[in-house]
Short mmCIF file of C-alpha atoms in Angstrom, two decimals:
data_model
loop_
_atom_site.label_atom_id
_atom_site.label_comp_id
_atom_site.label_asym_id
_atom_site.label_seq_id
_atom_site.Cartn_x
_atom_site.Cartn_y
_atom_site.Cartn_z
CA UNK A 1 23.35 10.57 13.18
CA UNK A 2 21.95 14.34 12.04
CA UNK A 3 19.43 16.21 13.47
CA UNK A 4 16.97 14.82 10.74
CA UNK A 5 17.75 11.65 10.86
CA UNK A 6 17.06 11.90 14.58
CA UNK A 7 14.02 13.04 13.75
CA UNK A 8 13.04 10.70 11.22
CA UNK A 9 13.73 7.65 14.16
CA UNK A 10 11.55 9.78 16.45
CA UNK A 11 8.74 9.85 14.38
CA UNK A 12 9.16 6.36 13.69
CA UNK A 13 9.15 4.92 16.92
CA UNK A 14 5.90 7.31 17.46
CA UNK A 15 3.83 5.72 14.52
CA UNK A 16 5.21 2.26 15.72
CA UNK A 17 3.75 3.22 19.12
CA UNK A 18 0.30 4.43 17.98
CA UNK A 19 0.03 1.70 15.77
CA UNK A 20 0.43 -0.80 18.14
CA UNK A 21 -0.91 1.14 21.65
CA UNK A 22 -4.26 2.70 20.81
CA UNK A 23 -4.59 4.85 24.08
CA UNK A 24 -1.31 6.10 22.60
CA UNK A 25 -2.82 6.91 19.51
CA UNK A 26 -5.45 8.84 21.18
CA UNK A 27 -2.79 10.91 23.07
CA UNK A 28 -0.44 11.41 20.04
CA UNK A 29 -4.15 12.78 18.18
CA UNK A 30 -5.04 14.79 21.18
CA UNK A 31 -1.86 16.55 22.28
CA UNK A 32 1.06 15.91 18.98
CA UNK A 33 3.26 18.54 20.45
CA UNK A 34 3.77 17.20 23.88
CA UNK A 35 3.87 13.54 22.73
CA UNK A 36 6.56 14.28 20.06
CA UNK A 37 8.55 16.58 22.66
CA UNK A 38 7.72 13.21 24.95
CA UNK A 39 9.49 10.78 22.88
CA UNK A 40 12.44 13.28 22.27
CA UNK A 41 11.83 15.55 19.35
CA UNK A 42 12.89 19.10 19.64
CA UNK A 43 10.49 21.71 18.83
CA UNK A 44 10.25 25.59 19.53
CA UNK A 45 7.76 26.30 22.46
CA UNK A 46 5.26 28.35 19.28
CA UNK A 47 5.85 25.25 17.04
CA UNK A 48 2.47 23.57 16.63
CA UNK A 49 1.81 19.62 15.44
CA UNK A 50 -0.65 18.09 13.24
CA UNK A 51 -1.20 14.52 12.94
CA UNK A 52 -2.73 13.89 9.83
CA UNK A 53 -4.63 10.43 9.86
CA UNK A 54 -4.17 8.71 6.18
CA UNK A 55 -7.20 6.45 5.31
CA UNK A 56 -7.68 3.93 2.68
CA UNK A 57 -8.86 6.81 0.71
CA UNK A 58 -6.92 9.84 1.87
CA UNK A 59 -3.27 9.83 1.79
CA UNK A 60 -1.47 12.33 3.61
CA UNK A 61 2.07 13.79 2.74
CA UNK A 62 4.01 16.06 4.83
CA UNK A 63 5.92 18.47 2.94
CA UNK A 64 9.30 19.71 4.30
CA UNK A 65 9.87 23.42 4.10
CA UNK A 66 11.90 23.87 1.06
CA UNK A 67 14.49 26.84 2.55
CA UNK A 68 15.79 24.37 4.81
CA UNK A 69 16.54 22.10 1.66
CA UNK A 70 19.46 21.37 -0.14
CA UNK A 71 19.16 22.19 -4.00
CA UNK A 72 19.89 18.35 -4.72
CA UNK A 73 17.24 16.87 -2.34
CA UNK A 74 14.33 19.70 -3.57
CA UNK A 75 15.42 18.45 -6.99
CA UNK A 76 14.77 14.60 -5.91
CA UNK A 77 11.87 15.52 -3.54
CA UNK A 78 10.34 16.49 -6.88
CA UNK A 79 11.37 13.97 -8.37
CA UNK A 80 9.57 11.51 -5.58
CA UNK A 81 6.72 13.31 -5.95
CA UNK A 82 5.94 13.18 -9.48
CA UNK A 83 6.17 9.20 -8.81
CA UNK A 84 2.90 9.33 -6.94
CA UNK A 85 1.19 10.42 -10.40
CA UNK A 86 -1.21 9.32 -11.41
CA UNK A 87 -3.33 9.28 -8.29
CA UNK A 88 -4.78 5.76 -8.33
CA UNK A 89 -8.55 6.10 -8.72
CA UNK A 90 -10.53 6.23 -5.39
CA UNK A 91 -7.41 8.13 -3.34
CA UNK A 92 -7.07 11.86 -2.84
CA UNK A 93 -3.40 12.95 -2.18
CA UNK A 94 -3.45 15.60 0.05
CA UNK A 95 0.18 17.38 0.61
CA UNK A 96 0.63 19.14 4.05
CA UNK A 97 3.84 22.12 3.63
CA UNK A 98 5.96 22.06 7.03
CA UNK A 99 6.52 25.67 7.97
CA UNK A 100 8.78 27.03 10.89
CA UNK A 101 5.63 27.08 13.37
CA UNK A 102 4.03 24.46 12.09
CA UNK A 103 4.80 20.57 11.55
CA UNK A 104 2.30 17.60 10.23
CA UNK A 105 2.60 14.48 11.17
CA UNK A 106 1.37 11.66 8.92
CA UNK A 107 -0.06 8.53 11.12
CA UNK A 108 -0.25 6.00 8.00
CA UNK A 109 -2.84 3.32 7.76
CA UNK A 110 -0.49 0.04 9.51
CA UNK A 111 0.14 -2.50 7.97
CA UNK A 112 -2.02 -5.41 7.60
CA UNK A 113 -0.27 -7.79 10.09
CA UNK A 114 1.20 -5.31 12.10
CA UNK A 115 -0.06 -6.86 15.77
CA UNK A 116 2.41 -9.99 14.36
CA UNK A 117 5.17 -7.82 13.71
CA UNK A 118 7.85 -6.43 16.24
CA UNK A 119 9.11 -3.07 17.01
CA UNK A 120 11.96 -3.42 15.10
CA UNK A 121 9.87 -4.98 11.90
CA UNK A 122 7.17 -1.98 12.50
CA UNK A 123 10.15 0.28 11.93
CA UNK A 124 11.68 -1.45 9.10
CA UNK A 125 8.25 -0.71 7.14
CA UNK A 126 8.58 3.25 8.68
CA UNK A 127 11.31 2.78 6.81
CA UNK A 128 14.17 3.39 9.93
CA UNK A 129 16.64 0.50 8.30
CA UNK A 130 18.27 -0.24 5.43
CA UNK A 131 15.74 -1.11 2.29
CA UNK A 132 19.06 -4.22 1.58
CA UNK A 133 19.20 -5.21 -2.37
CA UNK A 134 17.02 -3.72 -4.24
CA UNK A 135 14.44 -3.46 -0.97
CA UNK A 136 11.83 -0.58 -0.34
CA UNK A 137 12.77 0.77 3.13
CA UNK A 138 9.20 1.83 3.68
CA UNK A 139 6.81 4.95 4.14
CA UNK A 140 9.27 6.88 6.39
CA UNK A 141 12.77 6.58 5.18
CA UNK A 142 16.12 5.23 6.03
CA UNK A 143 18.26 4.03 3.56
CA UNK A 144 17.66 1.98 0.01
CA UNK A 145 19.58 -0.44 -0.70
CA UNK A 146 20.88 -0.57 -4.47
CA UNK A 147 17.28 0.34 -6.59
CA UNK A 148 16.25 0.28 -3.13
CA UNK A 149 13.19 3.29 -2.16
CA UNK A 150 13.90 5.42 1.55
CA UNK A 151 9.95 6.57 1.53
CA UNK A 152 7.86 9.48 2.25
CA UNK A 153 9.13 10.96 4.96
CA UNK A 154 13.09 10.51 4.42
CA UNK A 155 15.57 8.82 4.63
CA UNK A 156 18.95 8.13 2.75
CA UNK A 157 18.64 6.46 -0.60
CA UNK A 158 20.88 3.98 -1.95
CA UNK A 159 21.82 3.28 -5.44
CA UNK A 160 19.41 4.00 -7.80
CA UNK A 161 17.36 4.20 -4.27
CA UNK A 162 15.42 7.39 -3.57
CA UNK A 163 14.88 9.13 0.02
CA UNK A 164 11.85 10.50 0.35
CA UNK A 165 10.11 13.68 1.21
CA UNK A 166 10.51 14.61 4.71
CA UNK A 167 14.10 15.17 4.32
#
């Protein structure tokens, strides 16, 4: 597994966490850094975190920091990106840019029966599985399947499958 794929799990597992533990949530919103250094993530001791709270009307989207890209995924990050528009009316977009000191963290709104789902089926809509056939692996990544989408925050594609933008 790379580095940002072990990331991409991380974060996962976090969201899945704050979703389902609220005093969790509170401690992922009140200290990011030592939460996300809790549940394993690397990050330099000047590194600060964000978590960015989407809302039925505000959706967040962390940007990775393009230097660290390869010129084929900045070419499909764009490409992801110019799928969100148009802006459905009634939601603002707002796009965070990851820099070296600084990382955002999007906490998505969960889903609607997400006290009925498990771990593993929280993470499957994070998107930390494989999308299958044709399948949308979620907000967070992992792999499509064939036409399947990784998400917003990475993730592998599959054929005709896109990965995302956390990358």
């Amino acid at each position: 597994m790379s580095e940002s794929e072990k990331e991409r799990v991380i974060a996962a597992e976090v969201i899945v966490n704050a979703w389902k533990d609220e005093a969790y949530r509170q401690k992922l919103i009140d200290d990011p850094a030592g939460t996300v250094k809790e549940a394993g993530l690397a990050l330099a001791a000047d590194c600060q975190v964000t978590v960015l709270e989407s809302t039925s009307t505000v959706s967040h989207i962390s940007i990775p920091r393009f230097e660290d890209m390869a010129a084929g995924d900045k070419e499909q990050f764009m490409a992801d990106l110019a799928k969100l528009i148009p802006v459905p009316a009634g939601l603002e977009l707002r796009l965070h840019q990851n820099t070296e000191n600084e990382r955002f963290l999007v906490l998505p709104l969960p889903p609607h029966q997400a006290e009925e789902l498990s771990d593993e089926e929280l993470m499957m809509v994070l998107g930390s599985g494989n999308g299958g056939a044709g399948g949308n692996a979620g907000l967070f990544g992992g792999n499509g399947g064939n036409g399947g989408v990784g998400g917003i925050l990475g993730g592998n594609g599959g054929n005709g499958g896109t990965g995302g933008f956390f990358g």
